[in-house]
């Protein structure tokens, strides 16, 4: 069922917020929602991302879950030396006096840089170290039900009628904004060149040697590949959604840049104290031939090197979670997570958090897990900063959402690319442990980049799922 936003209901919500602001609050949130018939969330995001910045998209196609955020009512940030829990405190403070009209949850959506202390390069200039956005316009689809949400901050002097009118007019413009045509091929921006294959393999060899001599147990090294962008964001999202229906689809547009991907890795799902996280590490390619694919999977399950790489992640998650959980369930043996181009070892972990534990506090302790950083964490991060020669930006950082009850879900921003100025920079990394081979690790990053490479190649490549 679709209904237009009702001017009188929105005005009533805004007026009540102004009344509360008048009682001594500097600003009060008015949050209004109405049922909506969702078109294509990817299209809505893509056609508005340059005008309604920041724009956010979060979706799990298989679960029929999609969140789109356009524009900003309030953005919460944490500086490099501020705990992420401060964001949750500020969020709770804003919610205390909020006026809510409609049957919806209020949600922040956004992401965190992989390394808040790492060097910043220009390509990530609009992506802060931590930014969770309360969108001015939100679309929340859950199964067959979708709601349009309008969030507005009101002060004691706000003109509520003008706010209501401009919100309704802006939403009308948003839904009728046409899609962008696919961009013509533009020269790729190579001002920050990607590392040459030989040099990267030397880095892997050097890291393996460091590990062999006992400086670390594991380090994840990443690299990039930059290609011209010849396809629209709408088509990229449609391709990802079709090929990776059970992945976390995410897209964050900030000014003219857009970071997007299809992540296979859950960092945390948190619902009323029940939490779930996945250890995901250890990889093998897929094969289109079933028997060969099964052989590759068995080989991965038996590989001592991959089992060790995986166990380091499981143990690191266990040591964080034991402090915070009454009940904790960790299977003894990993299983396989099969994706279109690659298969991974996976251990799904579940627990019951102690009372009072906050999602963002836990998130900060879980990140970066050795699946994207290394072990010991401090040594691995220092090694990455010194040797990787890459600003990872939001790649391999947590991306996701948190709602007004403190529930939420965050994925690790893998299998992703940053689009900017006619080019797409693809990111991929792999865990280096004792016994890693530079050739194999290089090939593994190539395979991991295929998620984005094939989505960027347009519909023609989609039939070659294992190519
Ligand atoms: C760092 C990445 O993958 C991680 C997640 C799964 C498997 C991994 C591995 O086998 O190395 C990595 O730890 C990436 O995709 O860029």
mmCIF file of N, CA and C and ligand atoms in Angstrom, residues 218 220 265 280-283 306 309 344 370-372 395 414-415 427-431 441 444 448, ligand 1:
data_model
loop_
_atom_site.group_PDB
_atom_site.id
_atom_site.type_symbol
_atom_site.label_atom_id
_atom_site.label_comp_id
_atom_site.label_asym_id
_atom_site.label_seq_id
_atom_site.Cartn_x
_atom_site.Cartn_y
_atom_site.Cartn_z
ATOM 1 N N UNK A 218 50.531 -13.291 11.828
ATOM 2 C CA UNK A 218 49.761 -13.144 10.580
ATOM 3 C C UNK A 218 49.651 -11.669 10.239
ATOM 4 N N UNK A 220 47.609 -9.185 7.055
ATOM 5 C CA UNK A 220 46.830 -9.152 5.809
ATOM 6 C C UNK A 220 47.369 -8.012 4.954
ATOM 7 N N UNK A 265 31.292 -11.102 4.465
ATOM 8 C CA UNK A 265 31.705 -11.293 5.867
ATOM 9 C C UNK A 265 30.904 -10.461 6.858
ATOM 10 N N UNK A 280 35.939 -15.559 9.023
ATOM 11 C CA UNK A 280 36.029 -15.889 7.597
ATOM 12 C C UNK A 280 37.476 -15.672 7.186
ATOM 13 N N UNK A 281 38.184 -16.717 6.928
ATOM 14 C CA UNK A 281 39.579 -16.592 6.475
ATOM 15 C C UNK A 281 40.031 -17.958 5.979
ATOM 16 N N UNK A 282 40.870 -17.920 4.948
ATOM 17 C CA UNK A 282 41.272 -19.157 4.271
ATOM 18 C C UNK A 282 40.442 -19.251 3.001
ATOM 19 N N UNK A 283 41.107 -19.296 1.857
ATOM 20 C CA UNK A 283 40.378 -19.175 0.584
ATOM 21 C C UNK A 283 40.875 -20.165 -0.455
ATOM 22 N N UNK A 306 45.827 -22.932 5.615
ATOM 23 C CA UNK A 306 44.549 -22.196 5.691
ATOM 24 C C UNK A 306 43.852 -22.409 7.032
ATOM 25 N N UNK A 309 45.579 -20.128 9.427
ATOM 26 C CA UNK A 309 45.162 -18.737 9.146
ATOM 27 C C UNK A 309 43.756 -18.489 9.712
ATOM 28 N N UNK A 344 35.498 -19.855 1.036
ATOM 29 C CA UNK A 344 36.249 -19.527 2.240
ATOM 30 C C UNK A 344 35.937 -20.522 3.344
ATOM 31 N N UNK A 370 41.797 -10.457 12.791
ATOM 32 C CA UNK A 370 42.945 -10.907 11.980
ATOM 33 C C UNK A 370 42.540 -11.312 10.562
ATOM 34 N N UNK A 371 41.240 -11.325 10.239
ATOM 35 C CA UNK A 371 40.834 -11.610 8.851
ATOM 36 C C UNK A 371 41.185 -10.455 7.930
ATOM 37 N N UNK A 372 41.338 -9.249 8.496
ATOM 38 C CA UNK A 372 41.677 -8.087 7.653
ATOM 39 C C UNK A 372 42.896 -7.318 8.176
ATOM 40 N N UNK A 395 37.752 0.582 2.881
ATOM 41 C CA UNK A 395 37.914 -0.827 2.508
ATOM 42 C C UNK A 395 38.377 -1.607 3.752
ATOM 43 N N UNK A 414 34.480 -5.699 2.282
ATOM 44 C CA UNK A 414 35.356 -6.414 1.345
ATOM 45 C C UNK A 414 34.686 -6.486 -0.017
ATOM 46 N N UNK A 415 35.416 -7.021 -0.998
ATOM 47 C CA UNK A 415 34.942 -7.214 -2.381
ATOM 48 C C UNK A 415 34.307 -5.904 -2.860
ATOM 49 N N UNK A 427 39.684 -3.203 -4.549
ATOM 50 C CA UNK A 427 40.542 -3.555 -3.412
ATOM 51 C C UNK A 427 40.447 -5.052 -3.125
ATOM 52 N N UNK A 428 41.580 -5.647 -2.793
ATOM 53 C CA UNK A 428 41.548 -7.024 -2.279
ATOM 54 C C UNK A 428 42.819 -7.303 -1.492
ATOM 55 N N UNK A 429 42.675 -8.133 -0.490
ATOM 56 C CA UNK A 429 43.829 -8.495 0.312
ATOM 57 C C UNK A 429 43.778 -9.951 0.681
ATOM 58 N N UNK A 430 44.861 -10.440 1.277
ATOM 59 C CA UNK A 430 44.814 -11.811 1.781
ATOM 60 C C UNK A 430 45.733 -11.993 2.977
ATOM 61 N N UNK A 431 45.362 -12.968 3.768
ATOM 62 C CA UNK A 431 46.085 -13.238 5.012
ATOM 63 C C UNK A 431 47.407 -13.933 4.714
ATOM 64 N N UNK A 441 49.178 -15.998 -3.319
ATOM 65 C CA UNK A 441 48.467 -14.880 -2.677
ATOM 66 C C UNK A 441 48.065 -13.846 -3.736
ATOM 67 N N UNK A 444 45.143 -15.143 -5.476
ATOM 68 C CA UNK A 444 43.955 -15.046 -4.599
ATOM 69 C C UNK A 444 43.353 -13.635 -4.632
ATOM 70 N N UNK A 448 39.585 -12.577 -5.761
ATOM 71 C CA UNK A 448 38.696 -11.780 -4.906
ATOM 72 C C UNK A 448 38.226 -10.522 -5.633
HETATM 73 C C1 LIG B 1 40.934 -9.350 2.978
HETATM 74 C C2 LIG B 1 40.048 -9.966 2.216
HETATM 75 O O1 LIG B 1 39.496 -11.171 2.541
HETATM 76 C C3 LIG B 1 39.560 -11.704 3.872
HETATM 77 C C4 LIG B 1 38.300 -12.445 4.079
HETATM 78 C C5 LIG B 1 38.163 -13.758 3.720
HETATM 79 C C6 LIG B 1 39.296 -14.504 3.378
HETATM 80 C C7 LIG B 1 40.540 -13.977 3.482
HETATM 81 C C8 LIG B 1 41.769 -14.784 3.179
HETATM 82 O O2 LIG B 1 41.617 -15.986 2.922
HETATM 83 O O3 LIG B 1 42.860 -14.237 3.133
HETATM 84 C C9 LIG B 1 40.763 -12.607 4.013
HETATM 85 O O4 LIG B 1 41.086 -12.783 5.351
HETATM 86 C C10 LIG B 1 39.567 -9.387 0.958
HETATM 87 O O5 LIG B 1 38.663 -9.958 0.341
HETATM 88 O O6 LIG B 1 40.064 -8.306 0.551
#
